[in-house]
mmCIF file of C-alpha atoms in Angstrom:
data_model
loop_
_atom_site.group_PDB
_atom_site.id
_atom_site.type_symbol
_atom_site.label_atom_id
_atom_site.label_comp_id
_atom_site.label_asym_id
_atom_site.label_seq_id
_atom_site.Cartn_x
_atom_site.Cartn_y
_atom_site.Cartn_z
ATOM 1 C CA GLU Z 1 11.035 -15.351 -0.665
ATOM 2 C CA ALA Z 2 14.365 -14.675 1.585
ATOM 3 C CA GLY Z 3 13.652 -11.349 4.012
ATOM 4 C CA VAL Z 4 15.359 -8.099 4.414
ATOM 5 C CA ALA Z 5 19.757 -9.391 5.984
ATOM 6 C CA GLN Z 6 20.876 -7.104 8.013
ATOM 7 C CA SER Z 7 24.536 -7.441 10.793
ATOM 8 C CA PRO Z 8 25.805 -7.952 13.324
ATOM 9 C CA ARG Z 9 22.860 -8.536 15.200
ATOM 10 C CA TYR Z 10 23.984 -6.713 18.456
ATOM 11 C CA LYS Z 11 27.673 -4.814 18.855
ATOM 12 C CA ILE Z 12 28.418 -3.412 21.924
ATOM 13 C CA ILE Z 13 31.054 -0.376 21.170
ATOM 14 C CA GLU Z 14 32.722 2.007 23.890
ATOM 15 C CA LYS Z 15 31.458 6.143 23.144
ATOM 16 C CA ARG Z 16 34.407 7.941 20.649
ATOM 17 C CA GLN Z 17 34.777 4.257 19.244
ATOM 18 C CA SER Z 18 33.436 3.456 15.235
ATOM 19 C CA VAL Z 19 31.305 1.008 14.329
ATOM 20 C CA ALA Z 20 28.949 -0.256 10.415
ATOM 21 C CA PHE Z 21 25.934 -2.258 9.966
ATOM 22 C CA TRP Z 22 25.080 -4.104 6.947
ATOM 23 C CA CYS Z 23 21.823 -4.592 5.389
ATOM 24 C CA ASN Z 24 20.893 -6.255 2.321
ATOM 25 C CA PRO Z 25 17.237 -5.530 1.034
ATOM 26 C CA ILE Z 26 14.411 -8.153 -0.875
ATOM 27 C CA SER Z 27 15.387 -9.071 -3.824
ATOM 28 C CA GLY Z 28 13.918 -6.033 -6.323
ATOM 29 C CA HIS Z 29 12.932 -3.794 -3.674
ATOM 30 C CA ALA Z 30 14.060 -0.152 -4.513
ATOM 31 C CA THR Z 31 13.619 2.072 -2.242
ATOM 32 C CA LEU Z 32 15.435 0.956 1.024
ATOM 33 C CA TYR Z 33 15.190 2.633 4.919
ATOM 34 C CA TRP Z 34 17.586 2.858 8.202
ATOM 35 C CA TYR Z 35 16.161 3.384 10.989
ATOM 36 C CA GLN Z 36 16.107 4.330 14.585
ATOM 37 C CA GLN Z 37 14.404 2.766 17.185
ATOM 38 C CA ILE Z 38 15.247 3.783 20.266
ATOM 39 C CA LEU Z 39 13.853 1.982 23.368
ATOM 40 C CA GLY Z 40 10.511 3.223 24.444
ATOM 41 C CA GLN Z 41 9.739 4.444 21.181
ATOM 42 C CA GLY Z 42 8.172 4.570 17.309
ATOM 43 C CA PRO Z 43 11.422 3.927 14.529
ATOM 44 C CA LYS Z 44 12.517 7.512 13.371
ATOM 45 C CA LEU Z 45 13.450 7.629 10.248
ATOM 46 C CA LEU Z 46 17.510 8.286 9.316
ATOM 47 C CA ILE Z 47 18.108 8.087 5.519
ATOM 48 C CA GLN Z 48 15.602 7.234 2.657
ATOM 49 C CA PHE Z 49 17.545 5.216 -0.021
ATOM 50 C CA GLN Z 50 15.471 5.239 -4.303
ATOM 51 C CA ASN Z 51 18.278 2.809 -5.657
ATOM 52 C CA ASN Z 52 21.383 3.917 -4.978
ATOM 53 C CA GLY Z 53 20.287 8.064 -4.686
ATOM 54 C CA VAL Z 54 19.552 9.659 -1.552
ATOM 55 C CA VAL Z 55 15.679 10.751 -1.100
ATOM 56 C CA ASP Z 56 15.657 11.916 2.342
ATOM 57 C CA ASP Z 57 18.458 12.281 4.684
ATOM 58 C CA SER Z 58 17.208 15.016 6.852
ATOM 59 C CA GLN Z 59 17.214 13.510 10.123
ATOM 60 C CA LEU Z 60 20.531 12.105 9.587
ATOM 61 C CA PRO Z 61 22.915 13.403 12.153
ATOM 62 C CA LYS Z 62 25.679 13.789 9.462
ATOM 63 C CA ASP Z 63 27.891 14.966 11.395
ATOM 64 C CA ARG Z 64 28.973 11.610 12.799
ATOM 65 C CA PHE Z 65 26.742 9.172 11.246
ATOM 66 C CA SER Z 66 26.870 7.904 6.935
ATOM 67 C CA ALA Z 67 24.988 5.826 5.343
ATOM 68 C CA GLU Z 68 25.561 4.248 1.451
ATOM 69 C CA ARG Z 69 24.336 1.996 -0.623
ATOM 70 C CA LEU Z 70 26.889 1.095 -4.928
ATOM 71 C CA LYS Z 71 25.380 -0.637 -7.371
ATOM 72 C CA GLY Z 72 21.558 -0.027 -5.953
ATOM 73 C CA VAL Z 73 21.324 -3.031 -3.014
ATOM 74 C CA ASP Z 74 23.193 -3.170 -0.428
ATOM 75 C CA SER Z 75 23.488 -0.701 2.093
ATOM 76 C CA THR Z 76 26.387 0.377 5.428
ATOM 77 C CA LEU Z 77 25.610 2.957 7.696
ATOM 78 C CA LYS Z 78 28.501 3.561 9.401
ATOM 79 C CA ILE Z 79 28.573 5.391 12.891
ATOM 80 C CA GLN Z 80 31.711 7.367 13.831
ATOM 81 C CA PRO Z 81 32.266 9.002 16.820
ATOM 82 C CA ALA Z 82 29.952 6.699 18.543
ATOM 83 C CA LYS Z 83 27.949 9.009 21.607
ATOM 84 C CA LEU Z 84 25.535 6.960 24.890
ATOM 85 C CA GLU Z 85 22.515 8.170 23.147
ATOM 86 C CA ASP Z 86 22.951 6.331 19.861
ATOM 87 C CA SER Z 87 22.315 3.048 22.324
ATOM 88 C CA ALA Z 88 19.440 1.708 19.647
ATOM 89 C CA VAL Z 89 18.020 -0.665 17.927
ATOM 90 C CA TYR Z 90 18.969 0.154 13.461
ATOM 91 C CA LEU Z 91 16.232 -1.205 11.463
ATOM 92 C CA CYS Z 92 16.331 -1.993 7.350
ATOM 93 C CA ALA Z 93 13.556 -1.662 5.519
ATOM 94 C CA SER Z 94 13.047 -2.023 2.533
ATOM 95 C CA SER Z 95 9.933 -1.671 -0.148
ATOM 96 C CA PHE Z 96 8.840 -2.509 -3.284
ATOM 97 C CA PRO Z 97 9.320 -0.003 -6.568
ATOM 98 C CA GLY Z 98 5.628 1.280 -8.044
ATOM 99 C CA PRO Z 99 2.747 0.487 -6.794
ATOM 100 C CA ARG Z 100 3.863 -0.978 -3.818
ATOM 101 C CA PHE Z 101 5.909 1.635 -2.586
ATOM 102 C CA ASP Z 102 4.158 2.403 1.114
ATOM 103 C CA GLU Z 103 5.103 -1.526 1.224
ATOM 104 C CA GLN Z 104 8.556 -1.512 3.743
ATOM 105 C CA TYR Z 105 9.180 -4.582 4.851
ATOM 106 C CA PHE Z 106 11.974 -4.890 7.744
ATOM 107 C CA GLY Z 107 14.821 -6.449 9.092
ATOM 108 C CA PRO Z 108 15.419 -8.024 12.406
ATOM 109 C CA GLY Z 109 17.876 -4.713 12.937
ATOM 110 C CA THR Z 110 20.516 -4.501 15.323
ATOM 111 C CA ARG Z 111 20.829 -3.291 18.498
ATOM 112 C CA LEU Z 112 23.699 -1.367 19.690
ATOM 113 C CA THR Z 113 25.856 -0.357 22.760
ATOM 114 C CA VAL Z 114 26.918 1.851 23.151
ATOM 115 C CA THR Z 115 29.097 2.389 26.597
ATOM 116 C CA GLN Q 1 4.051 18.986 18.225
ATOM 117 C CA LYS Q 2 4.741 15.281 17.501
ATOM 118 C CA GLU Q 3 4.138 14.153 14.025
ATOM 119 C CA VAL Q 4 1.714 11.194 14.723
ATOM 120 C CA GLU Q 5 0.582 10.550 18.565
ATOM 121 C CA GLN Q 6 -0.158 7.258 20.753
ATOM 122 C CA ASN Q 7 -1.352 6.597 23.634
ATOM 123 C CA SER Q 8 1.551 4.414 25.065
ATOM 124 C CA GLY Q 9 -1.668 2.377 27.250
ATOM 125 C CA PRO Q 10 -0.811 -0.181 28.355
ATOM 126 C CA LEU Q 11 -4.393 -1.436 26.663
ATOM 127 C CA SER Q 12 -5.559 -4.528 28.283
ATOM 128 C CA VAL Q 13 -8.830 -6.137 26.964
ATOM 129 C CA PRO Q 14 -10.279 -9.971 27.447
ATOM 130 C CA GLU Q 15 -9.212 -12.616 24.691
ATOM 131 C CA GLY Q 16 -12.399 -12.398 22.102
ATOM 132 C CA ALA Q 17 -12.494 -8.966 23.486
ATOM 133 C CA ILE Q 18 -12.736 -6.034 20.413
ATOM 134 C CA ALA Q 19 -9.864 -4.137 20.897
ATOM 135 C CA SER Q 20 -9.833 -0.162 20.056
ATOM 136 C CA LEU Q 21 -5.885 1.601 19.229
ATOM 137 C CA ASN Q 22 -6.025 5.000 17.535
ATOM 138 C CA CYS Q 23 -3.327 7.133 16.107
ATOM 139 C CA THR Q 24 -3.441 11.587 15.794
ATOM 140 C CA TYR Q 25 -1.173 13.009 13.441
ATOM 141 C CA SER Q 26 -0.533 16.496 12.440
ATOM 142 C CA ASP Q 27 0.527 16.725 8.553
ATOM 143 C CA ARG Q 28 -2.863 17.599 6.663
ATOM 144 C CA GLY Q 29 -0.687 16.376 4.252
ATOM 145 C CA SER Q 30 -0.101 12.975 5.083
ATOM 146 C CA GLN Q 31 -1.040 11.014 2.109
ATOM 147 C CA SER Q 32 -0.667 7.441 3.433
ATOM 148 C CA PHE Q 33 -1.217 5.013 6.650
ATOM 149 C CA PHE Q 34 -0.170 2.417 8.338
ATOM 150 C CA TRP Q 35 -0.794 0.190 11.051
ATOM 151 C CA TYR Q 36 2.934 -2.340 12.437
ATOM 152 C CA ARG Q 37 2.863 -5.189 15.284
ATOM 153 C CA GLN Q 38 5.920 -4.702 17.078
ATOM 154 C CA TYR Q 39 6.043 -8.485 19.068
ATOM 155 C CA SER Q 40 8.983 -7.795 21.900
ATOM 156 C CA GLY Q 41 12.781 -7.916 20.514
ATOM 157 C CA LYS Q 42 11.332 -8.034 16.894
ATOM 158 C CA SER Q 43 10.997 -5.913 14.596
ATOM 159 C CA PRO Q 44 7.882 -4.585 13.242
ATOM 160 C CA GLU Q 45 5.453 -5.639 10.481
ATOM 161 C CA LEU Q 46 3.325 -4.142 8.101
ATOM 162 C CA ILE Q 47 -0.624 -5.484 8.881
ATOM 163 C CA MET Q 48 -3.313 -2.748 7.527
ATOM 164 C CA PHE Q 49 -2.802 0.399 4.948
ATOM 165 C CA ILE Q 50 -5.094 2.759 4.248
ATOM 166 C CA TYR Q 51 -5.054 5.336 2.043
ATOM 167 C CA SER Q 52 -8.923 7.170 2.022
ATOM 168 C CA ASN Q 53 -11.530 8.268 3.971
ATOM 169 C CA GLY Q 54 -13.572 5.256 5.206
ATOM 170 C CA ASP Q 55 -13.523 1.635 6.617
ATOM 171 C CA LYS Q 56 -11.205 -0.594 5.164
ATOM 172 C CA GLU Q 57 -10.852 -4.603 6.541
ATOM 173 C CA ASP Q 58 -8.995 -7.252 7.263
ATOM 174 C CA GLY Q 59 -9.728 -10.478 8.748
ATOM 175 C CA ARG Q 60 -10.207 -9.486 11.773
ATOM 176 C CA PHE Q 61 -7.786 -6.144 12.065
ATOM 177 C CA THR Q 62 -10.645 -2.755 10.376
ATOM 178 C CA ALA Q 63 -8.223 0.342 10.208
ATOM 179 C CA GLN Q 64 -10.196 3.544 9.787
ATOM 180 C CA LEU Q 65 -8.956 6.966 8.186
ATOM 181 C CA ASN Q 66 -11.072 10.204 9.838
ATOM 182 C CA LYS Q 67 -8.857 13.123 6.962
ATOM 183 C CA ALA Q 68 -11.689 15.727 9.144
ATOM 184 C CA SER Q 69 -10.256 15.299 11.975
ATOM 185 C CA GLN Q 70 -6.867 13.324 11.760
ATOM 186 C CA TYR Q 71 -7.651 10.558 13.066
ATOM 187 C CA VAL Q 72 -6.399 6.635 12.316
ATOM 188 C CA SER Q 73 -8.127 3.556 14.430
ATOM 189 C CA LEU Q 74 -7.228 0.578 14.194
ATOM 190 C CA LEU Q 75 -10.568 -2.718 15.758
ATOM 191 C CA ILE Q 76 -9.313 -6.225 16.490
ATOM 192 C CA ARG Q 77 -12.017 -8.320 16.291
ATOM 193 C CA ASP Q 78 -12.128 -11.690 18.337
ATOM 194 C CA SER Q 79 -8.933 -10.224 20.685
ATOM 195 C CA GLN Q 80 -6.941 -12.949 20.545
ATOM 196 C CA PRO Q 81 -3.181 -13.696 23.586
ATOM 197 C CA SER Q 82 -1.356 -14.016 20.173
ATOM 198 C CA ASP Q 83 -2.238 -10.662 19.911
ATOM 199 C CA SER Q 84 -0.035 -8.860 22.699
ATOM 200 C CA ALA Q 85 1.940 -5.777 21.105
ATOM 201 C CA THR Q 86 2.604 -2.810 20.565
ATOM 202 C CA TYR Q 87 1.387 -1.247 17.572
ATOM 203 C CA LEU Q 88 2.560 1.478 16.048
ATOM 204 C CA CYS Q 89 1.111 4.233 13.773
ATOM 205 C CA ALA Q 90 2.583 5.475 10.949
ATOM 206 C CA VAL Q 91 2.207 8.589 8.515
ATOM 207 C CA LYS Q 92 4.170 8.870 4.867
ATOM 208 C CA GLY Q 93 2.975 12.687 4.859
ATOM 209 C CA ASN Q 94 4.928 15.835 2.103
ATOM 210 C CA PHE Q 95 7.902 15.154 0.275
ATOM 211 C CA ASN Q 96 7.291 11.057 0.965
ATOM 212 C CA LYS Q 97 8.506 10.722 4.308
ATOM 213 C CA PHE Q 98 7.539 8.704 6.830
ATOM 214 C CA TYR Q 99 6.497 9.146 10.832
ATOM 215 C CA PHE Q 100 6.522 6.120 13.076
ATOM 216 C CA GLY Q 101 4.116 7.211 16.497
ATOM 217 C CA SER Q 102 5.596 5.851 19.380
ATOM 218 C CA GLY Q 103 3.056 2.551 19.827
ATOM 219 C CA THR Q 104 -0.177 1.120 22.453
ATOM 220 C CA LYS Q 105 1.245 -2.201 23.674
ATOM 221 C CA LEU Q 106 -1.620 -3.836 23.678
ATOM 222 C CA ASN Q 107 -1.876 -7.198 26.290
ATOM 223 C CA VAL Q 108 -4.597 -10.018 25.380
ATOM 224 C CA LYS Q 109 -5.563 -11.651 28.766
ATOM 225 C CA PRO Q 110 -6.527 -15.089 28.136
#
């Protein structure tokens, strides 16, 4: 079974530029999460999708961050414009529907450096 | 107050010893509790989860939950150098929101 795929793995941009991250969840996983993990901290949930609907985006800085999950499969997370404090690893995770809903499987992450 | 609190460590234990990792949570309505292992430069990996009071054992790992004290722990028996990693405690609270602690770094010395 293929895991959660993310790209790119690394990205370096200047502040005020824009950037987009892509995530392909495990096949059949209905729930998809985007997390931000700043060095030395635990992951912080940015947005959670159930199929292609948003379940929770309360911690997403909506003035600069946006995310979509078209057709309930792949998802993209965008930052525009980026700030220095956005430097972090952006993790995508997915989980099964039903009883195994809570078991989140993480992708390798995208390490973003904003200079 | 953070939703999930963990001692950042590092916690150092000799090979073969029991490592005890702890976390506390603030939301009394929390329903599910998880332990993730994260090696340096890698993404988190789910190793244990527990829903109800008491202990849950899986191989060398035991998760313990005390809802009255809002306290979760992870015991690793016969610790191995390969267990050296950061252990993240996560809690699913009200409205199905997930919160992670900042993690405890474990060093197992050969």
